[in-house]
Amino acid sequence: GENVEQHPSTLSVQEGDSAVIKCTYSDSASNYFPWYKQELGKRPQLIIDIRSNVGEKKDQRIAVTLNKTAKHFSLHITETQPEDSAVYFCAAVYNTGKLIFGQGTTLQVKP
Amino acid sequence: EAGVAQSPRYKIIEKRQSVAFWCNPISGHATLYWYQQILGQGPKLLIQFQNNGVVDDSQLPKDRFSAERLKGVDSTLKIQPAKLEDSAVYLCASSLSALLNTEAFFGQGTRLTVV
């Protein structure tokens, strides 16, 4: 079926360390993969996205990699800061444009 | 630029009652989504519109949920009758066009509590 699997569900790192969140998708026709950050009680907001014609994209401390053959994509946050603490969601757009989200990863950055 | 507007922000109802949520997307956005987000879970797509047509409603419990997008702009989501398990945040989002893989912007959501 159309789903997005996300791991881990929780992640705790020390300030300054890196954090990696991984997702897999099921539809080989998917070609757009956004990542959203949701702080407690707030709406999800886009932090970075990647399209299938690109293998990697970077924006300051955040990077996303895509492996279309394996149907995997990952979010990498370097030099983590306490304000990076939030829930992160990966998503994939399926054939008709359906935007499907993963289950979320709660990231805690300890000072 | 105005964002996605949703109302009400909060709603508490008793089970078996009905409730309606309203969403006004960003002007010019063709795609409108309704998601259900249960505490601790990812947003679950209930229904997706492209202009005033339904793209997907496979996850919408049609025996109790209904949604419409009149004139391809505003949208309402209704639950009748509500069950305890409907307690969740209902998020509306819009994008220029999902077919063009454009960013989806979310509203603040409506937190529904069914008691």
PDB file of N, CA, C and O in Angstrom, chain A residues 29-107:
ATOM      1  N   ALA A  29       7.260   5.416  -8.239  1.00  0.00           N
ATOM      2  CA  ALA A  29       6.939   6.592  -9.055  1.00  0.00           C
ATOM      3  C   ALA A  29       6.997   7.890  -8.268  1.00  0.00           C
ATOM      4  O   ALA A  29       6.914   8.971  -8.835  1.00  0.00           O
ATOM      5  N   SER A  30       7.149   7.791  -6.948  1.00  0.00           N
ATOM      6  CA  SER A  30       7.236   9.009  -6.129  1.00  0.00           C
ATOM      7  C   SER A  30       8.452   9.813  -6.527  1.00  0.00           C
ATOM      8  O   SER A  30       9.525   9.258  -6.778  1.00  0.00           O
ATOM      9  N   ASN A  31       8.298  11.152  -6.582  1.00  0.00           N
ATOM     10  CA  ASN A  31       9.442  11.964  -6.988  1.00  0.00           C
ATOM     11  C   ASN A  31       9.589  13.253  -6.202  1.00  0.00           C
ATOM     12  O   ASN A  31      10.347  14.138  -6.599  1.00  0.00           O
ATOM     13  N   TYR A  32       8.872  13.363  -5.076  1.00  0.00           N
ATOM     14  CA  TYR A  32       9.016  14.560  -4.240  1.00  0.00           C
ATOM     15  C   TYR A  32       8.947  14.138  -2.796  1.00  0.00           C
ATOM     16  O   TYR A  32       8.015  13.428  -2.392  1.00  0.00           O
ATOM     17  N   PHE A  33       9.964  14.586  -1.990  1.00  0.00           N
ATOM     18  CA  PHE A  33      10.107  14.103  -0.624  1.00  0.00           C
ATOM     19  C   PHE A  33      10.394  15.288   0.310  1.00  0.00           C
ATOM     20  O   PHE A  33      11.530  15.705   0.462  1.00  0.00           O
ATOM     21  N   PRO A  34       9.359  15.816   0.944  1.00  0.00           N
ATOM     22  CA  PRO A  34       9.565  16.940   1.871  1.00  0.00           C
ATOM     23  C   PRO A  34       9.777  16.456   3.302  1.00  0.00           C
ATOM     24  O   PRO A  34       9.343  15.355   3.671  1.00  0.00           O
ATOM     25  N   TRP A  35      10.416  17.289   4.095  1.00  0.00           N
ATOM     26  CA  TRP A  35      10.591  17.049   5.525  1.00  0.00           C
ATOM     27  C   TRP A  35       9.974  18.215   6.286  1.00  0.00           C
ATOM     28  O   TRP A  35      10.204  19.375   5.948  1.00  0.00           O
ATOM     29  N   TYR A  36       9.204  17.876   7.326  1.00  0.00           N
ATOM     30  CA  TYR A  36       8.533  18.890   8.126  1.00  0.00           C
ATOM     31  C   TYR A  36       8.985  18.798   9.576  1.00  0.00           C
ATOM     32  O   TYR A  36       9.270  17.718  10.084  1.00  0.00           O
ATOM     33  N   LYS A  37       9.023  19.958  10.227  1.00  0.00           N
ATOM     34  CA  LYS A  37       9.340  20.047  11.657  1.00  0.00           C
ATOM     35  C   LYS A  37       8.091  20.550  12.377  1.00  0.00           C
ATOM     36  O   LYS A  37       7.455  21.515  11.912  1.00  0.00           O
ATOM     37  N   GLN A  38       7.727  19.885  13.464  1.00  0.00           N
ATOM     38  CA  GLN A  38       6.553  20.306  14.223  1.00  0.00           C
ATOM     39  C   GLN A  38       6.944  20.498  15.687  1.00  0.00           C
ATOM     40  O   GLN A  38       7.282  19.533  16.378  1.00  0.00           O
ATOM     41  N   GLU A  39       6.891  21.726  16.145  1.00  0.00           N
ATOM     42  CA  GLU A  39       7.127  22.017  17.554  1.00  0.00           C
ATOM     43  C   GLU A  39       5.825  21.814  18.318  1.00  0.00           C
ATOM     44  O   GLU A  39       4.738  21.839  17.736  1.00  0.00           O
ATOM     45  N   LEU A  40       5.954  21.603  19.609  1.00  0.00           N
ATOM     46  CA  LEU A  40       4.811  21.247  20.440  1.00  0.00           C
ATOM     47  C   LEU A  40       3.682  22.258  20.306  1.00  0.00           C
ATOM     48  O   LEU A  40       3.866  23.455  20.507  1.00  0.00           O
ATOM     49  N   GLY A  41       2.515  21.767  19.939  1.00  0.00           N
ATOM     50  CA  GLY A  41       1.332  22.612  19.833  1.00  0.00           C
ATOM     51  C   GLY A  41       1.287  23.496  18.605  1.00  0.00           C
ATOM     52  O   GLY A  41       0.393  24.338  18.485  1.00  0.00           O
ATOM     53  N   LYS A  42       2.234  23.295  17.680  1.00  0.00           N
ATOM     54  CA  LYS A  42       2.271  24.153  16.489  1.00  0.00           C
ATOM     55  C   LYS A  42       2.032  23.337  15.222  1.00  0.00           C
ATOM     56  O   LYS A  42       1.972  22.114  15.240  1.00  0.00           O
ATOM     57  N   ARG A  43       1.910  24.040  14.125  1.00  0.00           N
ATOM     58  CA  ARG A  43       1.656  23.383  12.846  1.00  0.00           C
ATOM     59  C   ARG A  43       2.955  22.837  12.263  1.00  0.00           C
ATOM     60  O   ARG A  43       4.033  23.361  12.537  1.00  0.00           O
ATOM     61  N   PRO A  44       2.892  21.789  11.443  1.00  0.00           N
ATOM     62  CA  PRO A  44       4.097  21.320  10.743  1.00  0.00           C
ATOM     63  C   PRO A  44       4.580  22.386   9.757  1.00  0.00           C
ATOM     64  O   PRO A  44       3.769  23.032   9.083  1.00  0.00           O
ATOM     65  N   GLN A  45       5.900  22.542   9.687  1.00  0.00           N
ATOM     66  CA  GLN A  45       6.471  23.507   8.752  1.00  0.00           C
ATOM     67  C   GLN A  45       7.592  22.852   7.967  1.00  0.00           C
ATOM     68  O   GLN A  45       8.413  22.112   8.531  1.00  0.00           O
ATOM     69  N   LEU A  46       7.636  23.137   6.676  1.00  0.00           N
ATOM     70  CA  LEU A  46       8.646  22.559   5.793  1.00  0.00           C
ATOM     71  C   LEU A  46      10.028  23.068   6.166  1.00  0.00           C
ATOM     72  O   LEU A  46      10.227  24.266   6.372  1.00  0.00           O
ATOM     73  N   ILE A  47      10.993  22.149   6.273  1.00  0.00           N
ATOM     74  CA  ILE A  47      12.358  22.572   6.540  1.00  0.00           C
ATOM     75  C   ILE A  47      13.275  22.316   5.345  1.00  0.00           C
ATOM     76  O   ILE A  47      14.239  23.056   5.124  1.00  0.00           O
ATOM     77  N   ILE A  48      12.995  21.296   4.574  1.00  0.00           N
ATOM     78  CA  ILE A  48      13.794  20.992   3.391  1.00  0.00           C
ATOM     79  C   ILE A  48      13.025  19.977   2.559  1.00  0.00           C
ATOM     80  O   ILE A  48      12.197  19.242   3.092  1.00  0.00           O
ATOM     81  N   ASP A  49      13.277  19.973   1.265  1.00  0.00           N
ATOM     82  CA  ASP A  49      12.647  18.967   0.403  1.00  0.00           C
ATOM     83  C   ASP A  49      13.628  18.561  -0.681  1.00  0.00           C
ATOM     84  O   ASP A  49      14.638  19.242  -0.914  1.00  0.00           O
ATOM     85  N   ILE A  50      13.348  17.436  -1.317  1.00  0.00           N
ATOM     86  CA  ILE A  50      14.233  16.953  -2.373  1.00  0.00           C
ATOM     87  C   ILE A  50      13.387  16.310  -3.450  1.00  0.00           C
ATOM     88  O   ILE A  50      12.358  15.682  -3.176  1.00  0.00           O
ATOM     89  N   ARG A  51      13.801  16.508  -4.696  1.00  0.00           N
ATOM     90  CA  ARG A  51      13.118  15.896  -5.824  1.00  0.00           C
ATOM     91  C   ARG A  51      13.982  14.796  -6.404  1.00  0.00           C
ATOM     92  O   ARG A  51      15.194  14.758  -6.192  1.00  0.00           O
ATOM     93  N   SER A  52      13.351  13.907  -7.153  1.00  0.00           N
ATOM     94  CA  SER A  52      14.013  12.661  -7.531  1.00  0.00           C
ATOM     95  C   SER A  52      15.170  12.836  -8.507  1.00  0.00           C
ATOM     96  O   SER A  52      15.941  11.909  -8.720  1.00  0.00           O
ATOM     97  N   ASN A  53      15.297  14.016  -9.106  1.00  0.00           N
ATOM     98  CA  ASN A  53      16.405  14.217 -10.031  1.00  0.00           C
ATOM     99  C   ASN A  53      17.679  14.661  -9.305  1.00  0.00           C
ATOM    100  O   ASN A  53      18.703  14.940  -9.939  1.00  0.00           O
ATOM    101  N   VAL A  54      17.604  14.688  -7.974  1.00  0.00           N
ATOM    102  CA  VAL A  54      18.736  15.126  -7.155  1.00  0.00           C
ATOM    103  C   VAL A  54      19.015  14.059  -6.108  1.00  0.00           C
ATOM    104  O   VAL A  54      18.087  13.497  -5.537  1.00  0.00           O
ATOM    105  N   GLY A  55      20.285  13.756  -5.845  1.00  0.00           N
ATOM    106  CA  GLY A  55      20.619  12.748  -4.854  1.00  0.00           C
ATOM    107  C   GLY A  55      20.829  13.301  -3.458  1.00  0.00           C
ATOM    108  O   GLY A  55      20.676  12.585  -2.478  1.00  0.00           O
ATOM    109  N   GLU A  56      21.183  14.597  -3.401  1.00  0.00           N
ATOM    110  CA  GLU A  56      21.445  15.198  -2.113  1.00  0.00           C
ATOM    111  C   GLU A  56      21.173  16.700  -2.192  1.00  0.00           C
ATOM    112  O   GLU A  56      21.372  17.342  -3.217  1.00  0.00           O
ATOM    113  N   LYS A  57      20.709  17.236  -1.069  1.00  0.00           N
ATOM    114  CA  LYS A  57      20.457  18.677  -0.996  1.00  0.00           C
ATOM    115  C   LYS A  57      20.832  19.142   0.392  1.00  0.00           C
ATOM    116  O   LYS A  57      20.552  18.462   1.384  1.00  0.00           O
ATOM    117  N   LYS A  58      21.465  20.304   0.469  1.00  0.00           N
ATOM    118  CA  LYS A  58      21.931  20.801   1.758  1.00  0.00           C
ATOM    119  C   LYS A  58      21.482  22.238   1.968  1.00  0.00           C
ATOM    120  O   LYS A  58      21.463  23.040   1.034  1.00  0.00           O
ATOM    121  N   ASP A  59      21.134  22.549   3.217  1.00  0.00           N
ATOM    122  CA  ASP A  59      20.761  23.917   3.580  1.00  0.00           C
ATOM    123  C   ASP A  59      21.306  24.173   4.974  1.00  0.00           C
ATOM    124  O   ASP A  59      20.712  23.774   5.967  1.00  0.00           O
ATOM    125  N   GLN A  60      22.459  24.793   5.033  1.00  0.00           N
ATOM    126  CA  GLN A  60      23.159  25.103   6.283  1.00  0.00           C
ATOM    127  C   GLN A  60      23.404  23.802   7.049  1.00  0.00           C
ATOM    128  O   GLN A  60      24.153  22.950   6.563  1.00  0.00           O
ATOM    129  N   ARG A  61      22.806  23.622   8.217  1.00  0.00           N
ATOM    130  CA  ARG A  61      23.092  22.433   9.023  1.00  0.00           C
ATOM    131  C   ARG A  61      22.219  21.233   8.660  1.00  0.00           C
ATOM    132  O   ARG A  61      22.343  20.158   9.259  1.00  0.00           O
ATOM    133  N   ILE A  62      21.325  21.417   7.712  1.00  0.00           N
ATOM    134  CA  ILE A  62      20.381  20.353   7.363  1.00  0.00           C
ATOM    135  C   ILE A  62      20.685  19.831   5.969  1.00  0.00           C
ATOM    136  O   ILE A  62      20.947  20.616   5.052  1.00  0.00           O
ATOM    137  N   ALA A  63      20.653  18.508   5.811  1.00  0.00           N
ATOM    138  CA  ALA A  63      20.853  17.901   4.501  1.00  0.00           C
ATOM    139  C   ALA A  63      19.893  16.736   4.350  1.00  0.00           C
ATOM    140  O   ALA A  63      19.485  16.114   5.339  1.00  0.00           O
ATOM    141  N   VAL A  64      19.516  16.469   3.125  1.00  0.00           N
ATOM    142  CA  VAL A  64      18.668  15.316   2.833  1.00  0.00           C
ATOM    143  C   VAL A  64      19.317  14.535   1.692  1.00  0.00           C
ATOM    144  O   VAL A  64      19.837  15.120   0.749  1.00  0.00           O
ATOM    145  N   THR A  65      19.304  13.205   1.822  1.00  0.00           N
ATOM    146  CA  THR A  65      19.827  12.341   0.773  1.00  0.00           C
ATOM    147  C   THR A  65      18.720  11.439   0.286  1.00  0.00           C
ATOM    148  O   THR A  65      17.813  11.075   1.040  1.00  0.00           O
ATOM    149  N   LEU A  66      18.773  11.066  -0.975  1.00  0.00           N
ATOM    150  CA  LEU A  66      17.756  10.234  -1.592  1.00  0.00           C
ATOM    151  C   LEU A  66      18.407   9.105  -2.375  1.00  0.00           C
ATOM    152  O   LEU A  66      19.305   9.337  -3.178  1.00  0.00           O
ATOM    153  N   ASN A  67      17.950   7.891  -2.132  1.00  0.00           N
ATOM    154  CA  ASN A  67      18.382   6.724  -2.888  1.00  0.00           C
ATOM    155  C   ASN A  67      17.146   6.130  -3.539  1.00  0.00           C
ATOM    156  O   ASN A  67      16.384   5.388  -2.916  1.00  0.00           O
ATOM    157  N   LYS A  68      16.902   6.479  -4.800  1.00  0.00           N
ATOM    158  CA  LYS A  68      15.675   6.049  -5.475  1.00  0.00           C
ATOM    159  C   LYS A  68      15.646   4.551  -5.719  1.00  0.00           C
ATOM    160  O   LYS A  68      14.592   3.927  -5.720  1.00  0.00           O
ATOM    161  N   THR A  69      16.818   3.961  -5.936  1.00  0.00           N
ATOM    162  CA  THR A  69      16.870   2.522  -6.194  1.00  0.00           C
ATOM    163  C   THR A  69      16.364   1.749  -4.973  1.00  0.00           C
ATOM    164  O   THR A  69      15.579   0.807  -5.095  1.00  0.00           O
ATOM    165  N   ALA A  70      16.843   2.167  -3.807  1.00  0.00           N
ATOM    166  CA  ALA A  70      16.455   1.493  -2.567  1.00  0.00           C
ATOM    167  C   ALA A  70      15.178   2.067  -1.977  1.00  0.00           C
ATOM    168  O   ALA A  70      14.668   1.531  -0.985  1.00  0.00           O
ATOM    169  N   LYS A  71      14.660   3.145  -2.537  1.00  0.00           N
ATOM    170  CA  LYS A  71      13.470   3.836  -2.023  1.00  0.00           C
ATOM    171  C   LYS A  71      13.674   4.280  -0.585  1.00  0.00           C
ATOM    172  O   LYS A  71      12.805   4.070   0.289  1.00  0.00           O
ATOM    173  N   HIS A  72      14.851   4.876  -0.334  1.00  0.00           N
ATOM    174  CA  HIS A  72      15.191   5.408   0.981  1.00  0.00           C
ATOM    175  C   HIS A  72      15.492   6.886   0.865  1.00  0.00           C
ATOM    176  O   HIS A  72      16.059   7.330  -0.149  1.00  0.00           O
ATOM    177  N   PHE A  73      15.175   7.649   1.901  1.00  0.00           N
ATOM    178  CA  PHE A  73      15.677   9.011   1.989  1.00  0.00           C
ATOM    179  C   PHE A  73      15.901   9.348   3.463  1.00  0.00           C
ATOM    180  O   PHE A  73      15.274   8.760   4.342  1.00  0.00           O
ATOM    181  N   SER A  74      16.851  10.222   3.703  1.00  0.00           N
ATOM    182  CA  SER A  74      17.285  10.490   5.078  1.00  0.00           C
ATOM    183  C   SER A  74      17.481  11.978   5.322  1.00  0.00           C
ATOM    184  O   SER A  74      17.843  12.724   4.403  1.00  0.00           O
ATOM    185  N   LEU A  75      17.261  12.365   6.572  1.00  0.00           N
ATOM    186  CA  LEU A  75      17.497  13.743   7.023  1.00  0.00           C
ATOM    187  C   LEU A  75      18.711  13.729   7.942  1.00  0.00           C
ATOM    188  O   LEU A  75      18.787  12.890   8.850  1.00  0.00           O
ATOM    189  N   HIS A  76      19.638  14.644   7.690  1.00  0.00           N
ATOM    190  CA  HIS A  76      20.829  14.753   8.509  1.00  0.00           C
ATOM    191  C   HIS A  76      20.886  16.164   9.097  1.00  0.00           C
ATOM    192  O   HIS A  76      20.827  17.145   8.350  1.00  0.00           O
ATOM    193  N   ILE A  77      21.003  16.230  10.413  1.00  0.00           N
ATOM    194  CA  ILE A  77      21.165  17.530  11.084  1.00  0.00           C
ATOM    195  C   ILE A  77      22.519  17.505  11.775  1.00  0.00           C
ATOM    196  O   ILE A  77      22.791  16.627  12.612  1.00  0.00           O
ATOM    197  N   THR A  78      23.383  18.438  11.412  1.00  0.00           N
ATOM    198  CA  THR A  78      24.707  18.512  12.035  1.00  0.00           C
ATOM    199  C   THR A  78      24.728  19.627  13.081  1.00  0.00           C
ATOM    200  O   THR A  78      23.880  20.520  13.071  1.00  0.00           O
ATOM    201  N   GLU A  79      25.691  19.520  13.987  1.00  0.00           N
ATOM    202  CA  GLU A  79      25.879  20.536  15.043  1.00  0.00           C
ATOM    203  C   GLU A  79      24.544  20.883  15.700  1.00  0.00           C
ATOM    204  O   GLU A  79      24.154  22.045  15.756  1.00  0.00           O
ATOM    205  N   THR A  80      23.865  19.877  16.187  1.00  0.00           N
ATOM    206  CA  THR A  80      22.520  20.078  16.740  1.00  0.00           C
ATOM    207  C   THR A  80      22.522  21.083  17.891  1.00  0.00           C
ATOM    208  O   THR A  80      23.491  21.199  18.657  1.00  0.00           O
ATOM    209  N   GLN A  81      21.395  21.807  17.972  1.00  0.00           N
ATOM    210  CA  GLN A  81      21.207  22.815  18.998  1.00  0.00           C
ATOM    211  C   GLN A  81      19.895  22.524  19.735  1.00  0.00           C
ATOM    212  O   GLN A  81      19.009  21.856  19.176  1.00  0.00           O
ATOM    213  N   PRO A  82      19.757  22.996  20.976  1.00  0.00           N
ATOM    214  CA  PRO A  82      18.521  22.722  21.724  1.00  0.00           C
ATOM    215  C   PRO A  82      17.259  23.118  20.947  1.00  0.00           C
ATOM    216  O   PRO A  82      16.231  22.436  21.048  1.00  0.00           O
ATOM    217  N   GLU A  83      17.327  24.171  20.146  1.00  0.00           N
ATOM    218  CA  GLU A  83      16.141  24.601  19.391  1.00  0.00           C
ATOM    219  C   GLU A  83      15.782  23.657  18.237  1.00  0.00           C
ATOM    220  O   GLU A  83      14.746  23.807  17.598  1.00  0.00           O
ATOM    221  N   ASP A  84      16.638  22.660  17.985  1.00  0.00           N
ATOM    222  CA  ASP A  84      16.304  21.640  16.989  1.00  0.00           C
ATOM    223  C   ASP A  84      15.357  20.597  17.596  1.00  0.00           C
ATOM    224  O   ASP A  84      14.799  19.771  16.855  1.00  0.00           O
ATOM    225  N   SER A  85      15.180  20.627  18.898  1.00  0.00           N
ATOM    226  CA  SER A  85      14.275  19.669  19.557  1.00  0.00           C
ATOM    227  C   SER A  85      12.848  19.883  19.052  1.00  0.00           C
ATOM    228  O   SER A  85      12.307  20.989  19.143  1.00  0.00           O
ATOM    229  N   ALA A  86      12.263  18.820  18.508  1.00  0.00           N
ATOM    230  CA  ALA A  86      10.921  18.897  17.908  1.00  0.00           C
ATOM    231  C   ALA A  86      10.583  17.511  17.361  1.00  0.00           C
ATOM    232  O   ALA A  86      11.360  16.570  17.501  1.00  0.00           O
ATOM    233  N   VAL A  87       9.416  17.401  16.738  1.00  0.00           N
ATOM    234  CA  VAL A  87       9.060  16.181  16.022  1.00  0.00           C
ATOM    235  C   VAL A  87       9.286  16.435  14.534  1.00  0.00           C
ATOM    236  O   VAL A  87       8.865  17.464  14.002  1.00  0.00           O
ATOM    237  N   TYR A  88       9.965  15.512  13.883  1.00  0.00           N
ATOM    238  CA  TYR A  88      10.271  15.635  12.465  1.00  0.00           C
ATOM    239  C   TYR A  88       9.493  14.565  11.687  1.00  0.00           C
ATOM    240  O   TYR A  88       9.442  13.398  12.095  1.00  0.00           O
ATOM    241  N   PHE A  89       8.896  14.990  10.595  1.00  0.00           N
ATOM    242  CA  PHE A  89       8.125  14.080   9.740  1.00  0.00           C
ATOM    243  C   PHE A  89       8.711  14.068   8.337  1.00  0.00           C
ATOM    244  O   PHE A  89       8.940  15.127   7.748  1.00  0.00           O
ATOM    245  N   CYS A  90       8.914  12.871   7.804  1.00  0.00           N
ATOM    246  CA  CYS A  90       9.218  12.759   6.386  1.00  0.00           C
ATOM    247  C   CYS A  90       7.906  12.541   5.656  1.00  0.00           C
ATOM    248  O   CYS A  90       6.894  12.165   6.261  1.00  0.00           O
ATOM    249  N   ALA A  91       7.906  12.779   4.373  1.00  0.00           N
ATOM    250  CA  ALA A  91       6.699  12.585   3.570  1.00  0.00           C
ATOM    251  C   ALA A  91       7.098  12.257   2.146  1.00  0.00           C
ATOM    252  O   ALA A  91       8.229  12.526   1.722  1.00  0.00           O
ATOM    253  N   ALA A  92       6.169  11.666   1.434  1.00  0.00           N
ATOM    254  CA  ALA A  92       6.382  11.361   0.020  1.00  0.00           C
ATOM    255  C   ALA A  92       5.108  11.670  -0.736  1.00  0.00           C
ATOM    256  O   ALA A  92       3.996  11.478  -0.216  1.00  0.00           O
ATOM    257  N   VAL A  93       5.271  12.151  -1.956  1.00  0.00           N
ATOM    258  CA  VAL A  93       4.111  12.415  -2.801  1.00  0.00           C
ATOM    259  C   VAL A  93       3.945  11.237  -3.749  1.00  0.00           C
ATOM    260  O   VAL A  93       4.874  10.889  -4.493  1.00  0.00           O
ATOM    261  N   TYR A  94       2.765  10.633  -3.728  1.00  0.00           N
ATOM    262  CA  TYR A  94       2.484   9.484  -4.561  1.00  0.00           C
ATOM    263  C   TYR A  94       1.879   9.892  -5.895  1.00  0.00           C
ATOM    264  O   TYR A  94       1.735  11.077  -6.180  1.00  0.00           O
ATOM    265  N   ASN A  95       1.506   8.918  -6.695  1.00  0.00           N
ATOM    266  CA  ASN A  95       1.193   9.133  -8.112  1.00  0.00           C
ATOM    267  C   ASN A  95       0.185  10.233  -8.399  1.00  0.00           C
ATOM    268  O   ASN A  95       0.401  11.067  -9.263  1.00  0.00           O
ATOM    269  N   THR A  96      -0.907  10.284  -7.654  1.00  0.00           N
ATOM    270  CA  THR A  96      -1.922  11.296  -7.943  1.00  0.00           C
ATOM    271  C   THR A  96      -1.641  12.615  -7.238  1.00  0.00           C
ATOM    272  O   THR A  96      -2.451  13.534  -7.289  1.00  0.00           O
ATOM    273  N   GLY A  97      -0.516  12.680  -6.560  1.00  0.00           N
ATOM    274  CA  GLY A  97      -0.197  13.875  -5.795  1.00  0.00           C
ATOM    275  C   GLY A  97      -0.530  13.735  -4.327  1.00  0.00           C
ATOM    276  O   GLY A  97      -0.411  14.680  -3.568  1.00  0.00           O
ATOM    277  N   LYS A  98      -0.934  12.536  -3.909  1.00  0.00           N
ATOM    278  CA  LYS A  98      -1.209  12.305  -2.492  1.00  0.00           C
ATOM    279  C   LYS A  98       0.047  12.518  -1.666  1.00  0.00           C
ATOM    280  O   LYS A  98       1.098  11.956  -1.973  1.00  0.00           O
ATOM    281  N   LEU A  99      -0.079  13.321  -0.607  1.00  0.00           N
ATOM    282  CA  LEU A  99       1.041  13.620   0.279  1.00  0.00           C
ATOM    283  C   LEU A  99       0.886  12.770   1.536  1.00  0.00           C
ATOM    284  O   LEU A  99      -0.004  13.026   2.352  1.00  0.00           O
ATOM    285  N   ILE A 100       1.760  11.768   1.664  1.00  0.00           N
ATOM    286  CA  ILE A 100       1.672  10.796   2.764  1.00  0.00           C
ATOM    287  C   ILE A 100       2.831  11.021   3.722  1.00  0.00           C
ATOM    288  O   ILE A 100       3.981  11.123   3.288  1.00  0.00           O
ATOM    289  N   PHE A 101       2.525  11.051   5.023  1.00  0.00           N
ATOM    290  CA  PHE A 101       3.526  11.310   6.050  1.00  0.00           C
ATOM    291  C   PHE A 101       3.972  10.041   6.765  1.00  0.00           C
ATOM    292  O   PHE A 101       3.211   9.084   6.895  1.00  0.00           O
ATOM    293  N   GLY A 102       5.213  10.084   7.253  1.00  0.00           N
ATOM    294  CA  GLY A 102       5.702   9.048   8.146  1.00  0.00           C
ATOM    295  C   GLY A 102       5.148   9.258   9.547  1.00  0.00           C
ATOM    296  O   GLY A 102       4.406  10.219   9.808  1.00  0.00           O
ATOM    297  N   GLN A 103       5.541   8.374  10.462  1.00  0.00           N
ATOM    298  CA  GLN A 103       4.967   8.383  11.802  1.00  0.00           C
ATOM    299  C   GLN A 103       5.600   9.426  12.712  1.00  0.00           C
ATOM    300  O   GLN A 103       5.089   9.702  13.794  1.00  0.00           O
ATOM    301  N   GLY A 104       6.733   9.978  12.314  1.00  0.00           N
ATOM    302  CA  GLY A 104       7.368  11.028  13.085  1.00  0.00           C
ATOM    303  C   GLY A 104       8.527  10.539  13.936  1.00  0.00           C
ATOM    304  O   GLY A 104       8.540   9.384  14.380  1.00  0.00           O
ATOM    305  N   THR A 105       9.496  11.420  14.160  1.00  0.00           N
ATOM    306  CA  THR A 105      10.637  11.163  15.046  1.00  0.00           C
ATOM    307  C   THR A 105      10.739  12.307  16.032  1.00  0.00           C
ATOM    308  O   THR A 105      10.842  13.475  15.618  1.00  0.00           O
ATOM    309  N   THR A 106      10.674  11.983  17.308  1.00  0.00           N
ATOM    310  CA  THR A 106      10.837  13.001  18.345  1.00  0.00           C
ATOM    311  C   THR A 106      12.322  13.144  18.640  1.00  0.00           C
ATOM    312  O   THR A 106      12.957  12.208  19.141  1.00  0.00           O
ATOM    313  N   LEU A 107      12.868  14.303  18.290  1.00  0.00           N
ATOM    314  CA  LEU A 107      14.285  14.575  18.505  1.00  0.00           C
ATOM    315  C   LEU A 107      14.460  15.423  19.762  1.00  0.00           C
ATOM    316  O   LEU A 107      13.838  16.479  19.897  1.00  0.00           O
TER     317      LEU A 107
END
